[in-house]
XYZ file of C-alpha atoms in Angstrom:
431
model
C 112.798 231.870 164.572
C 110.013 230.829 166.945
C 107.447 231.123 164.178
C 109.458 228.890 161.810
C 107.272 225.728 162.183
C 104.118 227.796 161.585
C 105.621 229.364 158.453
C 106.648 225.948 157.117
C 103.115 224.695 157.695
C 101.563 227.665 155.880
C 103.901 227.221 152.908
C 103.598 223.386 152.928
C 107.307 222.889 153.466
C 108.850 220.034 155.482
C 109.773 220.908 159.096
C 113.434 220.189 158.336
C 113.611 223.145 155.925
C 115.020 226.317 157.492
C 113.887 229.581 155.864
C 116.797 232.009 155.992
C 115.404 234.909 153.994
C 112.154 235.780 152.209
C 111.843 238.336 149.427
C 108.259 239.403 148.724
C 107.675 241.263 145.456
C 103.969 242.234 145.218
C 104.449 243.986 141.866
C 105.445 240.670 140.263
C 103.238 238.491 142.525
C 106.369 236.626 143.476
C 107.746 235.304 146.760
C 111.319 234.027 146.876
C 112.610 231.964 149.815
C 116.254 231.311 150.605
C 116.391 228.012 152.488
C 118.815 225.433 153.769
C 118.352 221.931 155.144
C 120.406 219.074 156.492
C 121.714 216.598 153.881
C 119.758 213.344 153.621
C 121.205 209.856 153.318
C 122.260 209.303 149.705
C 122.453 206.202 147.532
C 125.078 206.051 144.812
C 123.254 205.954 141.437
C 126.112 203.932 139.917
C 126.752 201.109 142.380
C 123.939 201.498 144.942
C 126.288 201.994 147.867
C 125.124 204.064 150.825
C 128.659 204.988 151.833
C 128.622 208.488 150.373
C 130.112 211.703 151.710
C 129.858 215.370 150.778
C 132.465 216.220 148.156
C 131.760 219.854 147.331
C 129.066 222.523 147.174
C 127.128 222.738 143.929
C 125.780 225.733 142.095
C 122.780 227.609 143.568
C 119.445 226.397 142.287
C 115.950 227.916 142.129
C 112.824 225.754 141.956
C 109.072 226.408 141.934
C 106.790 225.659 144.836
C 103.056 225.785 145.590
C 101.584 229.305 145.258
C 100.777 231.196 148.440
C 98.462 234.169 148.834
C 98.026 234.592 145.098
C 101.780 234.719 144.516
C 104.235 232.448 142.759
C 106.671 230.901 145.237
C 110.301 230.193 144.335
C 112.767 228.371 146.572
C 116.438 229.214 146.318
C 118.951 226.757 147.803
C 122.459 225.437 147.258
C 122.683 221.677 146.637
C 125.594 219.532 147.731
C 127.608 217.132 145.614
C 128.413 213.700 147.048
C 131.087 211.137 146.273
C 130.726 207.399 146.656
C 133.415 205.897 148.858
C 133.263 202.565 146.994
C 133.222 203.534 143.281
C 134.288 207.184 143.638
C 131.352 208.385 141.503
C 130.352 212.007 141.996
C 126.679 212.989 141.907
C 124.304 215.740 142.974
C 122.329 215.121 146.145
C 118.773 213.820 145.951
C 116.208 215.596 148.148
C 113.047 213.729 149.121
C 110.683 216.702 148.766
C 112.125 218.019 145.468
C 111.168 216.454 142.147
C 114.184 214.615 140.696
C 113.828 215.799 137.082
C 111.678 218.954 137.075
C 112.566 222.307 138.608
C 109.809 222.139 141.239
C 108.895 220.575 144.551
C 107.016 217.285 144.781
C 104.086 219.170 146.329
C 103.677 221.356 143.231
C 104.127 218.370 140.929
C 101.399 216.461 142.762
C 99.058 219.456 142.737
C 99.428 219.993 138.986
C 99.048 216.260 138.328
C 95.755 216.235 140.225
C 94.534 219.301 138.355
C 95.345 217.595 135.035
C 92.714 214.967 135.857
C 89.984 217.626 135.751
C 88.103 218.967 132.730
C 90.021 222.232 132.523
C 92.521 223.574 130.019
C 96.271 223.753 130.569
C 96.033 227.541 130.560
C 93.445 227.463 133.377
C 95.655 225.140 135.440
C 98.667 227.390 134.900
C 96.726 230.473 135.985
C 95.458 228.794 139.148
C 98.871 227.428 140.133
C 100.652 230.684 139.167
C 103.000 228.969 136.742
C 103.495 229.146 132.974
C 101.682 226.711 130.634
C 105.087 225.227 129.784
C 105.467 224.076 133.397
C 102.093 222.329 133.266
C 103.040 220.821 129.911
C 106.251 219.422 131.431
C 104.237 217.688 134.148
C 101.813 216.330 131.532
C 104.641 214.961 129.378
C 106.198 213.275 132.390
C 102.834 211.692 133.255
C 102.465 210.081 129.820
C 101.490 206.415 130.003
C 102.524 203.583 127.706
C 100.315 200.976 126.129
C 98.553 198.526 128.496
C 100.649 195.520 129.402
C 97.611 193.210 129.490
C 94.500 193.294 127.327
C 91.078 193.018 129.008
C 88.566 190.222 128.625
C 86.012 192.675 127.194
C 87.535 195.125 124.699
C 85.686 198.266 123.637
C 86.696 200.247 120.551
C 85.036 203.492 119.562
C 85.784 206.629 117.566
C 85.315 210.245 118.525
C 86.036 213.599 116.936
C 88.495 215.933 118.615
C 90.712 218.944 117.985
C 93.857 216.845 118.058
C 95.802 217.007 114.840
C 99.201 217.917 113.470
C 100.806 221.266 112.724
C 100.879 222.188 109.019
C 104.083 224.196 108.548
C 103.100 225.274 105.020
C 99.666 226.644 105.892
C 100.685 227.648 109.447
C 97.685 226.123 111.203
C 96.657 222.945 113.012
C 95.011 220.139 111.049
C 92.288 219.692 113.621
C 88.956 217.896 113.964
C 90.214 214.424 113.300
C 88.712 211.105 114.348
C 90.592 209.308 117.109
C 90.183 205.718 118.258
C 89.518 204.933 121.904
C 90.330 201.563 123.460
C 88.730 200.721 126.797
C 88.008 197.907 129.234
C 84.328 197.093 128.760
C 84.000 195.620 132.249
C 85.349 198.493 134.330
C 84.983 201.416 131.931
C 88.684 202.280 132.170
C 90.225 204.003 129.164
C 93.286 201.996 128.108
C 94.668 203.940 125.177
C 93.999 206.447 122.393
C 95.113 205.884 118.780
C 95.637 208.720 116.263
C 93.537 207.096 113.521
C 90.706 204.597 113.093
C 91.895 202.861 109.914
C 92.862 199.218 109.731
C 96.568 199.945 109.234
C 96.828 201.916 112.488
C 94.837 199.317 114.441
C 96.888 196.417 113.036
C 100.179 198.093 113.926
C 98.945 198.594 117.482
C 97.687 195.063 118.204
C 100.349 193.179 116.212
C 102.825 193.812 119.044
C 100.835 191.575 121.400
C 101.400 187.819 121.388
C 98.763 185.272 120.401
C 98.353 184.315 124.058
C 97.726 187.922 125.067
C 95.241 188.441 122.215
C 93.377 185.266 123.170
C 92.407 186.851 126.499
C 89.773 188.914 124.698
C 86.455 187.059 124.679
C 84.134 189.918 123.728
C 84.653 192.929 121.442
C 82.213 195.853 121.624
C 82.754 198.414 118.879
C 81.204 201.265 116.968
C 79.973 201.260 113.370
C 83.390 201.232 111.757
C 84.346 198.567 109.224
C 87.951 198.682 110.444
C 86.850 197.580 113.916
C 85.018 194.559 112.498
C 87.950 193.641 110.254
C 90.334 193.927 113.180
C 88.161 191.659 115.345
C 88.041 189.019 112.620
C 91.805 189.126 112.108
C 93.138 189.356 115.663
C 90.269 188.000 117.812
C 88.632 185.239 115.732
C 87.384 183.349 118.786
C 85.851 186.423 120.440
C 82.233 187.510 120.109
C 81.907 190.844 118.288
C 79.020 193.127 119.156
C 77.895 196.515 117.877
C 77.179 199.283 120.351
C 73.363 199.655 119.836
C 73.273 203.425 120.266
C 75.602 203.782 117.266
C 72.754 202.594 115.068
C 70.579 205.360 116.490
C 72.674 207.950 114.666
C 71.933 206.265 111.330
C 68.203 206.235 112.065
C 68.346 209.865 113.170
C 70.035 210.701 109.876
C 67.199 208.984 107.997
C 64.647 211.045 109.954
C 66.605 214.220 109.156
C 66.518 213.439 105.433
C 62.765 212.894 105.548
C 62.285 216.095 107.509
C 64.430 218.126 105.113
C 62.514 216.682 102.169
C 59.281 217.854 103.745
C 60.709 221.328 104.380
C 62.478 221.873 101.061
C 59.496 221.564 98.684
C 56.749 223.948 99.839
C 55.401 224.189 96.283
C 54.383 220.542 96.366
C 52.563 220.787 99.657
C 49.360 218.894 100.023
C 46.230 220.876 100.859
C 46.308 219.584 104.410
C 49.767 221.104 104.981
C 50.321 224.747 105.879
C 53.189 227.110 106.632
C 52.351 226.708 110.314
C 52.765 222.943 110.008
C 56.237 223.396 108.586
C 57.045 225.769 111.438
C 55.865 223.098 113.878
C 58.100 220.602 112.078
C 61.133 222.831 112.635
C 60.284 223.405 116.304
C 59.769 219.720 117.101
C 62.924 218.452 115.340
C 64.600 217.597 118.639
C 61.731 215.239 119.558
C 62.104 213.301 116.283
C 65.443 211.790 117.248
C 66.890 209.094 119.483
C 69.321 210.294 122.141
C 72.715 208.696 121.307
C 73.723 208.739 124.974
C 70.731 206.732 126.247
C 68.982 205.294 123.194
C 65.676 206.873 124.269
C 63.376 209.204 122.363
C 62.793 212.581 124.053
C 59.241 213.327 125.199
C 57.722 216.857 125.102
C 57.188 218.131 128.633
C 54.595 220.869 128.022
C 51.172 220.777 126.375
C 52.077 223.140 123.524
C 55.044 221.009 122.441
C 52.906 217.858 122.631
C 50.232 219.540 120.503
C 52.760 220.632 117.876
C 54.310 217.162 117.738
C 50.883 215.542 117.352
C 50.081 217.933 114.509
C 53.351 217.130 112.737
C 52.741 213.384 113.005
C 49.209 213.887 111.684
C 50.155 216.004 108.663
C 53.392 214.306 107.515
C 52.815 210.539 106.982
C 56.458 209.625 106.266
C 57.590 211.398 109.427
C 54.869 209.625 111.382
C 56.026 206.265 110.052
C 59.687 206.978 110.791
C 58.846 208.324 114.247
C 56.925 205.129 115.066
C 59.912 203.054 113.949
C 62.243 205.208 116.036
C 60.133 204.688 119.159
C 59.979 200.929 118.553
C 63.735 200.724 117.939
C 64.371 202.743 121.096
C 62.230 200.276 123.069
C 64.175 197.348 121.636
C 67.670 198.646 122.440
C 66.750 199.882 125.935
C 64.911 196.719 127.045
C 66.562 193.855 128.908
C 67.925 191.027 126.800
C 65.511 188.173 126.125
C 64.625 185.850 123.257
C 61.824 188.190 122.276
C 64.335 190.947 121.457
C 65.495 188.996 118.401
C 61.910 188.550 117.232
C 61.067 192.206 117.863
C 64.061 193.333 115.811
C 63.110 191.021 112.936
C 59.551 192.343 112.922
C 60.911 195.885 112.988
C 63.060 195.108 109.938
C 60.110 193.653 108.033
C 58.004 196.771 108.578
C 60.832 199.168 107.748
C 61.844 197.247 104.613
C 58.297 197.404 103.204
C 57.990 201.181 103.652
C 57.194 203.414 100.674
C 59.799 205.992 101.805
C 63.257 205.371 100.351
C 64.956 206.862 103.435
C 63.279 204.284 105.677
C 64.178 201.404 103.361
C 67.816 202.552 103.309
C 67.857 202.688 107.108
C 66.385 199.173 107.264
C 69.092 197.979 104.866
C 71.764 199.376 107.197
C 70.238 197.674 110.242
C 69.973 194.390 108.334
C 73.636 194.605 107.309
C 74.712 194.944 110.967
C 71.963 192.625 112.252
C 74.158 189.932 113.823
C 76.562 192.375 115.460
C 73.642 194.447 116.726
C 72.076 191.408 118.415
C 75.404 190.610 120.096
C 75.578 194.179 121.336
C 72.042 193.930 122.727
C 72.859 190.665 124.489
C 75.913 192.208 126.191
C 74.364 195.635 126.612
C 75.854 196.183 130.079
C 79.316 196.507 128.541
C 77.925 198.830 125.858
C 76.442 201.134 128.508
C 79.817 201.279 130.221
C 81.446 202.214 126.917
C 78.868 204.932 126.182
C 79.379 206.506 129.616
C 83.107 206.614 128.992
C 82.543 208.120 125.540
C 80.291 210.758 127.102
C 83.039 211.707 129.561
C 85.525 211.999 126.687
C 83.192 214.183 124.635
C 82.733 216.462 127.624
C 86.490 216.924 127.881
C 87.159 217.538 124.173
C 84.602 220.383 124.202
C 86.320 222.454 126.889
C 87.689 225.796 125.615
C 91.417 225.833 125.083
C 91.711 222.054 125.041
C 94.720 220.133 123.674
C 95.542 220.582 120.006
C 98.145 217.884 119.470
C 97.374 214.190 119.597
C 99.998 213.510 122.262
C 98.526 216.080 124.644
C 95.000 214.791 123.980
C 96.040 211.207 124.677
C 97.919 212.055 127.870
C 95.081 214.165 129.266
C 92.388 211.594 128.495
C 94.417 208.788 130.056
C 94.808 210.894 133.198
C 91.092 211.765 133.328
C 89.495 208.481 132.222
C 92.378 206.063 132.646
C 91.480 205.195 136.238
C 88.290 203.629 137.570
C 85.738 206.212 138.676
C 81.966 206.225 139.168
C 81.218 208.067 135.913
C 82.643 205.142 133.963
C 80.913 202.465 135.958
C 83.788 201.515 138.219
C 84.558 201.969 141.856
C 86.007 205.173 143.168
């Protein structure tokens, strides 16, 4: 047994564990260890007394451990049963390095918990740790967090689309691709909770549990373009400032540009003499440059001469696209610039030009911006919190796109709270 300490170190077992027998089965990629160890001091779970003695030997037990050499490792041991001298309660011994409720060691539990904070599927974690997906799911369920006990000073609310629905027993498939509501701390970028819906009823049920004193902590609400978010802010946070995340408006302007572009592409018979089939081909190829990036609020710039030439030709031939593109660039400059009194004036001038356009798509976009005008200005004034929220939303979108991601809402919520529920650099906090 001279090599016992080295073997314990290789298998990440405590030095107090004595390996009696090892059974290696390469065909099943399985290593089974028969171990024994000295009993630890016990505390009676009923009365808290430390005066406990061994009463009898329990039934043999097998638990999972960290994989070794590409094999699953199982530990086989016989637990002891103790009896409290004071209250005479009988209970099974508690071992410091074995998880109290799952059939695994604390080392394996910690390893799986750390892997659950990465952007990988449950199946990938199970394959790497040489366990079944059900084992990983048990760790995930045990790691589930409750609602935050204290609301932040700056509250961010946003919606995102994910494959997290409910199982339809009649059609035998998942009702996926639903919109979920994210709640975050706008100062630190920490994800606080995920709600299954974005409607007013779901939001009201969630925040109605908090007291008026707790709700009054919120001084600023940053939200996406959802009427339910605005209604919630008016009802529960009347003294807070409500701001719209500026990049959310970019999607509406991009949609207006798409409608203009599709109008230009769908009616070749009504082409003007100056337009050609090549011009329409250029319009298709430069579509990505005629949009504002939702993540940054900037307009992409062609990097090579050919793309610049094609974009210049498109703006020369299609007047409505040229007008909308100019408005997109100006709007991008407004929402990415630092807050100042001139930002309000620039936005008003932008609205005047867009409202007087001859294109109906541009006038509709201007009407949308005017409707959200006050909330948009608040979002521009407190843009630092909006940037934090957008970075968090980007991290969430990266996770929901991984292959084999969670299907149910509960799994989606638990995973996202593990990944984005702690402060990290990607969300603007400290590591």
